[in-house]
PDB file of C-alpha atoms in Angstrom:
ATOM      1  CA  UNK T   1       0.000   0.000   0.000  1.00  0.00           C
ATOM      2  CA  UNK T   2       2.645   2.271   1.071  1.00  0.00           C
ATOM      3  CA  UNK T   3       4.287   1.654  -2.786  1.00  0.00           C
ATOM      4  CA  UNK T   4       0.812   2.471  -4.091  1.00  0.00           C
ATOM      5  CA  UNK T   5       0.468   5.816  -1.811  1.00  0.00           C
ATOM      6  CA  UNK T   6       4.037   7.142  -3.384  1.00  0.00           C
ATOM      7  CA  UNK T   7       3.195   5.883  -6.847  1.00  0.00           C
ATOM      8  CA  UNK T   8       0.444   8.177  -6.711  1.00  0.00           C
ATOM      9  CA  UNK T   9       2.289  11.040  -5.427  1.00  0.00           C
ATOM     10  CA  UNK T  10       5.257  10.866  -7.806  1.00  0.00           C
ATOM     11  CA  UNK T  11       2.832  10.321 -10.214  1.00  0.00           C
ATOM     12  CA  UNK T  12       0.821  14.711  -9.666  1.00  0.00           C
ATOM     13  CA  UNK T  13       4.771  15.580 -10.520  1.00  0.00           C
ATOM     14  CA  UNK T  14       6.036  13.346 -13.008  1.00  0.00           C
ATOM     15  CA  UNK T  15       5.397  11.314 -16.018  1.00  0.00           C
ATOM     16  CA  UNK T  16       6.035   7.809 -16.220  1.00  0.00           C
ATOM     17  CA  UNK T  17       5.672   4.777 -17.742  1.00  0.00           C
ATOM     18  CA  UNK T  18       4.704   1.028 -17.009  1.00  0.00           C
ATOM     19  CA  UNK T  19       7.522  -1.668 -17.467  1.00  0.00           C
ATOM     20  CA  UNK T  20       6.361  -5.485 -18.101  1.00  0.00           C
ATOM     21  CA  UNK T  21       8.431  -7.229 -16.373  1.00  0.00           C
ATOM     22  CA  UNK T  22       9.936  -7.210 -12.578  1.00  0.00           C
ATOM     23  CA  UNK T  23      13.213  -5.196 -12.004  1.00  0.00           C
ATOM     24  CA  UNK T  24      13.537  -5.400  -8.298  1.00  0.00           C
ATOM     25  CA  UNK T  25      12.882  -9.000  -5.941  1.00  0.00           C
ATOM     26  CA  UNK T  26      11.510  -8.201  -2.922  1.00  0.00           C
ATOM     27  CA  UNK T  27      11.158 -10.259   0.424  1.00  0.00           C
ATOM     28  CA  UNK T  28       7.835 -10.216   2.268  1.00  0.00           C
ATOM     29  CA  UNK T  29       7.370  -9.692   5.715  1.00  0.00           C
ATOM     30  CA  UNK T  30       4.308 -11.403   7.003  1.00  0.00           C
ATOM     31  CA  UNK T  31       3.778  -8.434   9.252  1.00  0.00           C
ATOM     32  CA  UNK T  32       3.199  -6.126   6.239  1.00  0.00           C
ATOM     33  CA  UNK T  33      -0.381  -4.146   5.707  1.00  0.00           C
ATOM     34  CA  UNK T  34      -1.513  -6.626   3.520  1.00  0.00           C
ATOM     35  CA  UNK T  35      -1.521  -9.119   5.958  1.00  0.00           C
ATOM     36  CA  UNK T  36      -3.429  -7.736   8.161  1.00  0.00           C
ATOM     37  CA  UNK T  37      -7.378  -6.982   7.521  1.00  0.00           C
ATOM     38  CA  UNK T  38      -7.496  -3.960   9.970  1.00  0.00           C
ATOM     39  CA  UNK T  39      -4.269  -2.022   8.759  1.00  0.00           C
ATOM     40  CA  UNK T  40      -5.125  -2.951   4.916  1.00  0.00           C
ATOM     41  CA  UNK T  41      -8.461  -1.026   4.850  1.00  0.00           C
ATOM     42  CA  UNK T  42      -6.999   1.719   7.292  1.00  0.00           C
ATOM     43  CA  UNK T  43      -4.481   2.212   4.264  1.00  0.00           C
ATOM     44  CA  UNK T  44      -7.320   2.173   1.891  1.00  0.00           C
ATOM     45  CA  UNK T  45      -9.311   4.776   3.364  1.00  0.00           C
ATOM     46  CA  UNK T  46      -6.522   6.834   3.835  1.00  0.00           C
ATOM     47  CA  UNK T  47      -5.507   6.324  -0.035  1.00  0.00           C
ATOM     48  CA  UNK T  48      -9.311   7.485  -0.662  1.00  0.00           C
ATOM     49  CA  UNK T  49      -9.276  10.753   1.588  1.00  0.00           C
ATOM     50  CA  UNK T  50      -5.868  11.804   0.607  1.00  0.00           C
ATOM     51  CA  UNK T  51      -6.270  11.388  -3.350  1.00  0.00           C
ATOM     52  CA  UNK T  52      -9.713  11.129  -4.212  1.00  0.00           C
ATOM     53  CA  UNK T  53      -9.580  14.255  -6.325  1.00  0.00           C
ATOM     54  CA  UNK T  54      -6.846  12.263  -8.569  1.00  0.00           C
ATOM     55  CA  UNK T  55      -7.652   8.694  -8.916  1.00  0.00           C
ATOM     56  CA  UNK T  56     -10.605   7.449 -11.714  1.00  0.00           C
ATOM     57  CA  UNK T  57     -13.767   7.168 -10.854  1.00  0.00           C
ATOM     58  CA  UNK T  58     -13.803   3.101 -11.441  1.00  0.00           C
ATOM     59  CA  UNK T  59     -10.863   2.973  -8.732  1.00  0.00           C
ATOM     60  CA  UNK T  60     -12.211   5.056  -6.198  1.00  0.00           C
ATOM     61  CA  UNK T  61     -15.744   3.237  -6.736  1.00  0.00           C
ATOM     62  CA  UNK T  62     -13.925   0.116  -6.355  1.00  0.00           C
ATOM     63  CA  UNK T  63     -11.739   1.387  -3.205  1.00  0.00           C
ATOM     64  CA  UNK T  64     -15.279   2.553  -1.567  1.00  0.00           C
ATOM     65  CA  UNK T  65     -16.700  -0.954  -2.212  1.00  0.00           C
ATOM     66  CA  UNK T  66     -13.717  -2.902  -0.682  1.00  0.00           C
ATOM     67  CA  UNK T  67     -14.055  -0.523   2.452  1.00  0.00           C
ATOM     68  CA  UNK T  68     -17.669  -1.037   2.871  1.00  0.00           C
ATOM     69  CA  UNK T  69     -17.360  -5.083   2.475  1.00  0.00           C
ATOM     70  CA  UNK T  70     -14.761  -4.825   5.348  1.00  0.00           C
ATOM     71  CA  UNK T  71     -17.497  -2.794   7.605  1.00  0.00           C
ATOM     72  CA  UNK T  72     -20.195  -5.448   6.795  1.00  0.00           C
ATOM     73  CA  UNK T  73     -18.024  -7.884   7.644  1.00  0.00           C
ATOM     74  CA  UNK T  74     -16.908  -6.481  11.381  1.00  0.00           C
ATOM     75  CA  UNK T  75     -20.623  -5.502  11.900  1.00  0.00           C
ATOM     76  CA  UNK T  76     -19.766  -1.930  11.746  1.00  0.00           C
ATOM     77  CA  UNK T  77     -22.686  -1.251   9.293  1.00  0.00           C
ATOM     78  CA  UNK T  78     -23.046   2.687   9.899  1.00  0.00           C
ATOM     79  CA  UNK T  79     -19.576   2.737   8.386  1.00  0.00           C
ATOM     80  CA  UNK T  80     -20.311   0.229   5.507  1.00  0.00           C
ATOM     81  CA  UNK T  81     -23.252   2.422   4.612  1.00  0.00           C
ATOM     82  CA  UNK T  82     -21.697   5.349   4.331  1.00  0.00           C
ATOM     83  CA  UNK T  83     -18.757   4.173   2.311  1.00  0.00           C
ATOM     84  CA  UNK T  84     -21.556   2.814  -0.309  1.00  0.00           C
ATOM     85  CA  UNK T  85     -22.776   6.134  -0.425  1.00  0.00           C
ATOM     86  CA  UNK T  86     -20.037   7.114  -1.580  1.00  0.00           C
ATOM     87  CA  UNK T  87     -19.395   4.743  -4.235  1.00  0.00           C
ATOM     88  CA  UNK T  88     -22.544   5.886  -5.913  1.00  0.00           C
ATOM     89  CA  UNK T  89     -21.014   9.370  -6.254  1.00  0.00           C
ATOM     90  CA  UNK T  90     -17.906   7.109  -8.392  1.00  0.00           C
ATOM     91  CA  UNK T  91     -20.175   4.459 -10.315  1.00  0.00           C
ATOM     92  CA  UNK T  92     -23.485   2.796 -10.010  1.00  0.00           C
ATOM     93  CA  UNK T  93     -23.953  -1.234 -10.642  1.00  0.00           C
ATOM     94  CA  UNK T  94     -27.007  -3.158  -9.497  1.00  0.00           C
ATOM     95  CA  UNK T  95     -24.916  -5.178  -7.277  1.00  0.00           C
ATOM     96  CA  UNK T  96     -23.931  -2.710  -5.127  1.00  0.00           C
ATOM     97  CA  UNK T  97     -27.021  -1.203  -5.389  1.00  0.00           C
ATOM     98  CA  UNK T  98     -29.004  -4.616  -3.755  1.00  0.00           C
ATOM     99  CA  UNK T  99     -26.420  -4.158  -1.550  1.00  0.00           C
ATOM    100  CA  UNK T 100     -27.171  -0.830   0.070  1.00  0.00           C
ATOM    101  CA  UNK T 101     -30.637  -1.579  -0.398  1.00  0.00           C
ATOM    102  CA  UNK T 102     -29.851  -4.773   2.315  1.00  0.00           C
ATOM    103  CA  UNK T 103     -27.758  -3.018   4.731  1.00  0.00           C
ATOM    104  CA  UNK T 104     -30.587  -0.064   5.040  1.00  0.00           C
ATOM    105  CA  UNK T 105     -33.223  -2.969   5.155  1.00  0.00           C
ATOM    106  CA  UNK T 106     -32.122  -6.129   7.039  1.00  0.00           C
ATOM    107  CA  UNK T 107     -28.356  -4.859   8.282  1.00  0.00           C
ATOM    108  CA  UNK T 108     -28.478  -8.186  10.733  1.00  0.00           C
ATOM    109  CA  UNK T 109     -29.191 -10.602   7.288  1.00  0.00           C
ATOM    110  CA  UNK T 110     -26.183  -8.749   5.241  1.00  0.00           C
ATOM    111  CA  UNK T 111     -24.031  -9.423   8.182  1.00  0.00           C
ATOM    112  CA  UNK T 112     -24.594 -13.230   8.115  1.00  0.00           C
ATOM    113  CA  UNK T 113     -24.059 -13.773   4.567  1.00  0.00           C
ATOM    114  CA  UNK T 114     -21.160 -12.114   4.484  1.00  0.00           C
ATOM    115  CA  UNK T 115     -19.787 -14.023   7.109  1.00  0.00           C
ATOM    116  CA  UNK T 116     -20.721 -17.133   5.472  1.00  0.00           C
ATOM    117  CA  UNK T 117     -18.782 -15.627   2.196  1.00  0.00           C
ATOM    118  CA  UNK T 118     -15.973 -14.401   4.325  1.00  0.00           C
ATOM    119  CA  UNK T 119     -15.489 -17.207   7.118  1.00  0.00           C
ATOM    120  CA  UNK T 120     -11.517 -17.838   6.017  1.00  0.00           C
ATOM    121  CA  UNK T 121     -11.081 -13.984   6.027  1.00  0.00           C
ATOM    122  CA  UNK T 122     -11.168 -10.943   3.210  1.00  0.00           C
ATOM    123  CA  UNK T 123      -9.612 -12.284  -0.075  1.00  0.00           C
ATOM    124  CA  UNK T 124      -6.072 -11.124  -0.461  1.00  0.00           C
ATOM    125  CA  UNK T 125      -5.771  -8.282  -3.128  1.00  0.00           C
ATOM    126  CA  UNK T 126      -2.265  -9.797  -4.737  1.00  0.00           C
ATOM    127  CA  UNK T 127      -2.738 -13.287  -4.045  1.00  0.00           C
ATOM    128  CA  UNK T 128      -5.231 -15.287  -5.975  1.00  0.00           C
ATOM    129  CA  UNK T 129      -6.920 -18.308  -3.646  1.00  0.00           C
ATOM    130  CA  UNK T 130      -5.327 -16.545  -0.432  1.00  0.00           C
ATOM    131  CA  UNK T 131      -7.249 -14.100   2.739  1.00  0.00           C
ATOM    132  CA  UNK T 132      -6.465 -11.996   4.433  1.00  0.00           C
ATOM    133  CA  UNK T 133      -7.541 -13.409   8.557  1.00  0.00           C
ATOM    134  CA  UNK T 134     -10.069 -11.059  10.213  1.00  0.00           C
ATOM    135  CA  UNK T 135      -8.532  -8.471  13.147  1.00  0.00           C
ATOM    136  CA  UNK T 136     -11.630  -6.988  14.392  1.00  0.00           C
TER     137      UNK T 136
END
């Protein structure tokens, strides 16, 4: 996330341009943001507040959506809401829009099903098949 953030920054300044094909290798620590459910959407709102006026419209609605999951997911559905508000301002699909429809009708139902979905954790954004555990 962190490599994301400065990307984004360097990017307001500079031009650049994307190269196919890896020129660093780089060792994971298992204590990095991405491992952790909490500290990965932290990031992610933080990435949203501090450069929503830059990214496109499909990321941010996408960023918004990935925030709000996390909320159902914890039970914090006040905060899920509110983050799919916002992702109506970036896009509109009828999937998210069932969904808001859900949380503002039967919060307690949403909650379960997602849990269901999400019982090994939040899928892990870079590794296919892989979550992310829960750290409520």
């Amino acid at each position: 996330m962190e490599d994301t953030e400065l990307a984004i920054r360097v990017s307001k300044n500079y031009n650049y341009r994307f190269i196919d094909e890896p020129l660093v290798r780089v060792t994971r620590n298992h204590n990095q943001l991405t491992e952790n459910a909490k500290n990965y959407i932290a990031a992610k709102e933080i990435l949203y507040k501090k450069h929503k006026n830059y990214l496109s419209t499909e990321l941010l609605f996408e960023i918004c959506k990935e925030i709000a999951n996390y909320y159902i997911l914890i039970g914090n559905i006040a905060i899920a809401k509110n983050y799919l508000k916002k992702s109506f301002s970036h896009g509109m699909n009828v999937k998210t829009l069932l969904q808001y429809i859900s949380i503002t009708l039967a919060p307690s139902l949403l909650k379960y099903l997602y849990h269901k979905k999400y019982s090994k954790g939040i899928p892990h954004p870079n590794k296919e098949g892989e979550f992310i555990p829960q750290n409520k």
